Structures are given as structure tokens and as C-alpha cells.
CSV table of C-alpha atoms and ligand atoms in Angstrom, one decimal:
chain,number,residue,atom,x,y,z
A,1,UNK,CA,-0.2,0.1,0.2
A,2,UNK,CA,0.9,3.7,0.4
A,3,UNK,CA,3.1,2.4,3.5
A,4,UNK,CA,6.0,0.7,1.3
A,5,UNK,CA,9.0,2.7,1.0
A,6,UNK,CA,9.7,4.4,-2.2
A,7,UNK,CA,12.9,2.7,-3.5
A,8,UNK,CA,15.8,5.0,-2.6
A,9,UNK,CA,14.0,6.8,0.1
A,10,UNK,CA,17.1,6.6,2.4
A,11,UNK,CA,19.5,7.1,-0.4
A,12,UNK,CA,22.4,9.0,0.9
A,13,UNK,CA,21.5,8.4,4.5
A,14,UNK,CA,23.4,6.6,7.1
A,15,UNK,CA,21.3,4.4,9.5
A,16,UNK,CA,22.6,2.8,12.4
A,17,UNK,CA,20.8,-0.1,13.9
A,18,UNK,CA,21.2,-2.3,16.8
A,19,UNK,CA,20.1,-6.1,17.1
A,20,UNK,CA,20.1,-9.0,19.1
A,21,UNK,CA,20.8,-10.1,22.8
A,22,UNK,CA,24.2,-9.4,24.9
A,23,UNK,CA,26.2,-11.4,26.2
A,24,UNK,CA,27.8,-10.9,29.6
A,25,UNK,CA,30.6,-13.1,31.0
A,26,UNK,CA,30.5,-14.7,34.4
A,27,UNK,CA,33.4,-16.5,33.8
A,28,UNK,CA,35.1,-18.1,30.0
A,29,UNK,CA,32.2,-20.6,29.7
A,30,UNK,CA,29.3,-18.9,31.5
A,31,UNK,CA,27.2,-15.5,30.5
A,32,UNK,CA,23.7,-13.8,31.0
A,33,UNK,CA,22.1,-12.8,28.5
A,34,UNK,CA,18.4,-11.8,27.4
A,35,UNK,CA,16.2,-13.8,24.9
A,36,UNK,CA,16.4,-12.3,21.7
A,37,UNK,CA,16.8,-13.7,18.1
A,38,UNK,CA,17.6,-10.3,16.3
A,39,UNK,CA,14.8,-11.0,13.9
A,40,UNK,CA,13.5,-7.3,14.3
A,41,UNK,CA,16.4,-5.6,14.4
A,42,UNK,CA,18.2,-7.2,11.3
A,43,UNK,CA,15.0,-6.9,9.2
A,44,UNK,CA,15.3,-3.4,9.8
A,45,UNK,CA,18.8,-3.2,9.2
A,46,UNK,CA,17.6,-4.9,5.7
A,47,UNK,CA,14.7,-2.7,5.1
A,48,UNK,CA,16.8,0.3,5.2
A,49,UNK,CA,19.3,-1.2,2.8
A,50,UNK,CA,16.5,-1.7,0.5
A,51,UNK,CA,15.3,1.9,1.1
A,52,UNK,CA,18.6,3.0,-0.3
A,53,UNK,CA,20.1,3.9,3.0
A,54,UNK,CA,24.0,3.1,4.2
A,55,UNK,CA,23.2,0.5,6.8
A,56,UNK,CA,25.6,-0.4,9.8
A,57,UNK,CA,24.2,-2.9,12.1
A,58,UNK,CA,25.9,-3.9,15.1
A,59,UNK,CA,25.0,-7.1,16.4
A,60,UNK,CA,25.1,-9.5,19.4
A,61,UNK,CA,25.5,-12.9,19.0
A,62,UNK,CA,22.4,-14.2,16.8
A,63,UNK,CA,22.5,-17.4,14.3
A,64,UNK,CA,20.9,-15.1,11.4
A,65,UNK,CA,22.7,-14.6,8.5
A,66,UNK,CA,23.9,-10.8,7.7
A,67,UNK,CA,21.4,-9.0,5.8
A,68,UNK,CA,22.6,-8.1,2.4
A,69,UNK,CA,24.0,-5.1,1.8
A,70,UNK,CA,24.7,-4.2,5.4
A,71,UNK,CA,28.0,-3.7,7.4
A,72,UNK,CA,27.7,-5.6,10.0
A,73,UNK,CA,30.0,-5.3,13.2
A,74,UNK,CA,29.8,-8.3,15.9
A,75,UNK,CA,30.2,-7.6,19.3
A,76,UNK,CA,29.3,-9.5,22.6
A,77,UNK,CA,29.2,-7.5,25.3
A,78,UNK,CA,26.8,-4.3,26.3
A,79,UNK,CA,29.9,-2.2,26.3
A,80,UNK,CA,31.4,-3.3,23.3
A,81,UNK,CA,28.0,-2.6,21.3
A,82,UNK,CA,28.2,1.0,23.1
A,83,UNK,CA,31.9,1.7,21.6
A,84,UNK,CA,30.6,-0.1,18.0
A,85,UNK,CA,28.2,2.4,17.7
A,86,UNK,CA,30.2,5.5,18.9
A,87,UNK,CA,32.5,4.6,16.6
A,88,UNK,CA,29.9,4.0,13.6
A,89,UNK,CA,28.4,7.9,14.1
A,90,UNK,CA,27.7,10.2,12.6
A,91,UNK,CA,24.2,9.1,11.7
A,92,UNK,CA,21.0,10.5,10.2
A,93,UNK,CA,19.0,7.8,12.1
A,94,UNK,CA,19.7,5.4,15.0
A,95,UNK,CA,17.2,2.4,15.8
A,96,UNK,CA,18.1,0.6,18.8
A,97,UNK,CA,16.5,-2.6,18.7
A,98,UNK,CA,19.1,-4.7,20.5
A,99,UNK,CA,17.9,-6.5,23.8
A,100,UNK,CA,20.9,-5.5,26.0
A,101,UNK,CA,21.7,-7.1,29.0
A,102,UNK,CA,21.0,-4.3,31.7
A,103,UNK,CA,23.4,-6.1,34.3
A,104,UNK,CA,26.8,-7.7,33.9
A,105,UNK,CA,29.0,-9.4,36.4
A,106,UNK,CA,30.7,-7.3,38.5
A,107,UNK,CA,33.9,-9.2,38.3
A,108,UNK,CA,34.5,-11.8,35.5
A,109,UNK,CA,37.2,-14.5,36.7
A,110,UNK,CA,39.6,-15.3,34.0
A,111,UNK,CA,39.0,-19.2,34.9
A,112,UNK,CA,36.1,-21.3,35.1
A,113,UNK,CA,34.8,-21.2,38.2
A,114,UNK,CA,34.0,-25.0,39.9
A,115,UNK,CA,31.6,-26.4,42.0
A,116,UNK,CA,32.4,-27.0,45.5
A,117,UNK,CA,31.3,-27.8,49.1
A,118,UNK,CA,31.0,-24.2,49.8
A,119,UNK,CA,27.4,-24.1,47.5
A,120,UNK,CA,26.6,-21.7,44.3
A,121,UNK,CA,28.6,-18.8,44.2
A,122,UNK,CA,27.4,-15.3,44.9
A,123,UNK,CA,26.5,-13.7,42.0
A,124,UNK,CA,27.3,-9.4,42.1
A,125,UNK,CA,26.2,-7.8,39.2
A,126,UNK,CA,26.7,-4.3,38.3
A,127,UNK,CA,24.5,-1.7,35.7
A,128,UNK,CA,25.8,-2.0,31.9
A,129,UNK,CA,25.6,1.5,30.0
A,130,UNK,CA,22.3,2.5,28.5
A,131,UNK,CA,23.2,2.8,24.6
A,132,UNK,CA,20.1,4.5,23.4
A,133,UNK,CA,19.8,7.0,26.7
A,134,UNK,CA,23.5,7.5,25.9
A,135,UNK,CA,23.0,8.7,22.2
A,136,UNK,CA,19.9,10.4,22.3
A,137,UNK,CA,21.2,12.6,25.5
A,138,UNK,CA,24.4,13.5,23.3
A,139,UNK,CA,25.3,16.9,23.3
A,140,UNK,CA,27.2,16.6,19.8
A,141,UNK,CA,26.3,14.5,17.2
A,142,UNK,CA,23.4,13.3,18.3
A,143,UNK,CA,21.3,11.7,15.3
A,144,UNK,CA,18.4,13.7,14.1
A,145,UNK,CA,16.1,10.7,14.4
A,146,UNK,CA,16.9,8.5,17.3
A,147,UNK,CA,14.1,5.4,17.9
A,148,UNK,CA,14.1,3.0,20.7
A,149,UNK,CA,12.0,-0.3,21.5
A,150,UNK,CA,10.4,-0.9,24.9
A,151,UNK,CA,9.8,-4.9,25.8
A,152,UNK,CA,7.1,-4.7,28.1
A,153,UNK,CA,5.1,-7.6,29.9
A,154,UNK,CA,2.9,-5.3,31.3
A,155,UNK,CA,1.4,-1.6,30.9
A,156,UNK,CA,2.8,-1.4,27.5
A,157,UNK,CA,1.9,2.0,27.2
A,158,UNK,CA,2.8,3.6,30.3
A,159,UNK,CA,5.9,1.9,30.6
A,160,UNK,CA,6.9,3.1,26.7
A,161,UNK,CA,5.7,6.9,27.6
A,162,UNK,CA,8.0,6.8,30.5
A,163,UNK,CA,10.7,5.5,28.7
A,164,UNK,CA,10.8,7.6,25.9
A,165,UNK,CA,11.0,10.7,28.5
A,166,UNK,CA,13.7,9.2,30.5
A,167,UNK,CA,15.7,8.4,27.6
A,168,UNK,CA,15.2,11.4,25.4
A,169,UNK,CA,14.6,9.2,22.4
A,170,UNK,CA,12.0,10.7,19.7
A,171,UNK,CA,10.1,7.5,18.7
A,172,UNK,CA,9.2,4.6,21.1
A,173,UNK,CA,8.4,1.4,19.1
A,174,UNK,CA,6.8,-1.0,22.0
A,175,UNK,CA,5.8,-4.3,22.3
A,176,UNK,CA,4.2,-6.5,24.5
A,177,UNK,CA,6.6,-9.7,25.1
A,178,UNK,CA,4.7,-11.8,27.2
A,179,UNK,CA,5.2,-15.4,27.0
A,180,UNK,CA,1.4,-15.7,25.5
A,181,UNK,CA,2.1,-13.4,22.6
A,182,UNK,CA,5.0,-15.4,21.2
A,183,UNK,CA,6.8,-12.7,19.8
A,184,UNK,CA,10.0,-13.7,21.5
A,185,UNK,CA,11.8,-15.5,18.9
A,186,UNK,CA,8.8,-15.7,16.7
A,187,UNK,CA,8.3,-14.4,13.0
A,188,UNK,CA,5.5,-12.2,13.7
A,189,UNK,CA,5.5,-8.8,16.0
A,190,UNK,CA,2.5,-6.7,17.1
A,191,UNK,CA,3.6,-3.3,17.9
A,192,UNK,CA,2.6,0.2,19.0
A,193,UNK,CA,4.4,3.4,18.3
A,194,UNK,CA,4.6,6.0,20.7
A,195,UNK,CA,5.8,9.7,20.1
A,196,UNK,CA,7.7,12.1,22.3
A,197,UNK,CA,4.0,14.0,22.7
A,198,UNK,CA,2.6,10.4,24.2
A,199,UNK,CA,0.7,9.9,21.0
A,200,UNK,CA,0.0,6.0,20.5
A,201,UNK,CA,-0.5,4.3,17.2
A,202,UNK,CA,-1.5,0.9,17.1
A,203,UNK,CA,-0.1,-1.5,14.7
A,204,UNK,CA,-1.8,-4.8,13.6
A,205,UNK,CA,0.2,-8.5,13.9
A,206,UNK,CA,2.0,-8.2,11.0
A,207,UNK,CA,5.4,-10.5,10.0
A,208,UNK,CA,8.3,-9.0,11.5
A,209,UNK,CA,9.5,-8.0,7.9
A,210,UNK,CA,6.7,-5.9,7.4
A,211,UNK,CA,6.7,-3.9,10.7
A,212,UNK,CA,10.8,-3.2,9.6
A,213,UNK,CA,9.3,-1.8,6.3
A,214,UNK,CA,6.4,0.0,7.7
A,215,UNK,CA,8.9,1.6,10.4
A,216,UNK,CA,11.5,2.5,7.8
A,217,UNK,CA,8.8,4.0,5.5
A,218,UNK,CA,7.6,6.3,8.4
A,219,UNK,CA,11.4,7.2,9.5
A,220,UNK,CA,11.6,8.2,5.9
A,221,UNK,CA,9.2,10.1,6.2
A,222,UNK,CA,10.0,11.8,10.0
A,223,UNK,CA,13.7,12.4,8.4
A,224,UNK,CA,12.0,14.5,5.3
A,225,UNK,CA,13.5,11.6,3.1
B,1,CTP,N1,19.2,0.0,26.1
B,1,CTP,C1,19.9,0.2,25.3
B,1,CTP,N2,21.2,0.0,26.0
B,1,CTP,C2,20.7,-0.9,27.7
B,1,CTP,C3,19.3,-1.0,27.8
B,1,CTP,C4,18.4,-0.7,26.9
B,1,CTP,O1,20.2,1.1,24.7
B,1,CTP,N3,21.8,-0.8,28.6
B,1,CTP,C5,17.7,0.3,24.6
B,1,CTP,C6,17.2,-0.9,24.1
B,1,CTP,O2,17.7,-1.2,23.0
B,1,CTP,C7,16.0,-0.1,23.5
B,1,CTP,C8,15.0,0.3,24.8
B,1,CTP,O3,16.6,0.8,25.5
B,1,CTP,O4,15.9,0.3,22.6
B,1,CTP,C9,14.3,0.3,26.0
B,1,CTP,O5,15.3,-1.1,26.7
B,1,CTP,P1,14.0,-1.6,27.6
B,1,CTP,O6,14.9,-3.4,28.3
B,1,CTP,O7,12.8,-1.9,26.8
B,1,CTP,O8,14.0,-0.5,29.1
B,1,CTP,P2,15.2,-0.6,29.9
B,1,CTP,O9,15.4,1.1,30.1
B,1,CTP,O10,16.4,-1.3,30.0
B,1,CTP,O11,14.3,-0.8,31.2
B,1,CTP,P3,13.6,-2.4,31.6
B,1,CTP,O12,14.4,-3.2,31.2
B,1,CTP,O13,13.8,-2.1,32.9
B,1,CTP,O14,12.0,-2.1,31.5
B,2,CA,CA1,16.1,-3.6,30.1
């Protein structure tokens, strides 16, 4: 329909996308991570490339193939993802679709932790940098259009509105990731677009590829492309 992005709508633009989970090592054989297949983020990168943009995809560990025509930077941890994002700037549009681990083990041991008579080890955590907030609140070199995601299991709209205000991004794509929805790892997604003014637009359940195409068409329009 009219939501299809015209070919070349993003020609000459640089689009930066994060995707996938991050892995935060506990020791050389164990990590903590979020659930994320990377399907939605990778589809957005592919759709932006299809629309003619130069695309940099900063991806955590996923099993997906690289989208065609996209420069992929592979990272493992949240800190490495932030560094790769900063290295990829400037960008005209930045879309933060990654499921970043909020916390990492405070101390990583170089040797495998062994079971012992002392019982399970305690796991002290420390907070990871918030990549979206860091970039959205940059004084210099902030991409003109910064888009976040919000994964929620309850009060989706209220939580998304709070997130857009707290992080300083321009748009939030919110989705309900309760187990019953099958979003996690699935091929379909049901999203709401929440604007800075608190406006909410509900989209029907769509293939993640179609969510990506519609989102890219919207971003091209917002970027004046
Ligand atoms: N995000 C990020 N860096 C982090 C955490 C989150 O860039 N360390 C980004 C995600 O990529 C997403 C947005 O922030 O675009 C919201 O992520 P989400 O996990 O829903 O929000 P949080 O602020 O981490 O809050 P909470 O997990 O407590 O709901
Ligand atoms: Ca989080």
C-alpha cells in the first residue's frame, strides 16, 4: 500500500541499527543474556538498505545471516556494543532494537568457576551503560532521529511513555513480550508506536519483515527523505 517505502527513499542517509542480545561473561564458559533472536532488528537493517540507505548493523550474538548490503559489526557485551555504536557515528537515523543486558557480573573471573562444597557462588551484578540513552542525550553528534524499542510484559503504553521521556529518544516502538504473545523468537510482532507527545499508534500483528518495512517508511517520512 502507500506505506511501502519508495526505492531510494533513504538514499544518501546513514542508518545505524542495534540488534540481538548481548552476552555478559561470568567466566570463560558462562554468561548472562536477554532472550533475543535479532529477527526484528536485522529486518529493520535489511529494510533500510532496501530503501537505499547506507546501513551499519551492530549486532550481538545471533544465528541469523547478515542482511544483504549491510555493514555488520559483531559484538558480545553491552560495553562493546556502545563502543561500536559510537565508532559508527555520525548517523542520520539510529534504531536501537537490541535486547541489551541491563546488568553484567561485577567481576569476571579468568578461570572457570568450579562447583564445590561451599554451594553456589554469589553473583554480584553491576549496571551496564544504557546505549540508547547515551546516544539520545549526546550534546554533540546526536543523530537527528533516535528510535528506541520497549519490551514490556505489562502496562505497555504507560511504560513506553515513561521510557521515551527518561531516555530522550524521538520515538519508541513498544511490544508486549509476555510469553503468551509468541513475539520472542517468532516471526510476527505486534507493536505500538509511541511519540514524544505521548501519541500512540497501534499496528496490527504483522510479519517482522513487514513491521520493518513500515517502520522504515515512517522514519524516511520523519527524516524528510
Ligand atoms: N537499551 C540500551 N542499552 C541498555 C538497555 C536498553 O540501548 N543498557 C535500549 C534498548 O535497545 C531499547 C530501549 O533501550 O531500545 C529500551 O529497552 P528496555 O529493556 O525495554 O528498557 P530499559 O530502560 O532497560 O528498562 P527495563 O528493562 O527496566 O524495562
Ligand atoms: Ca532492559
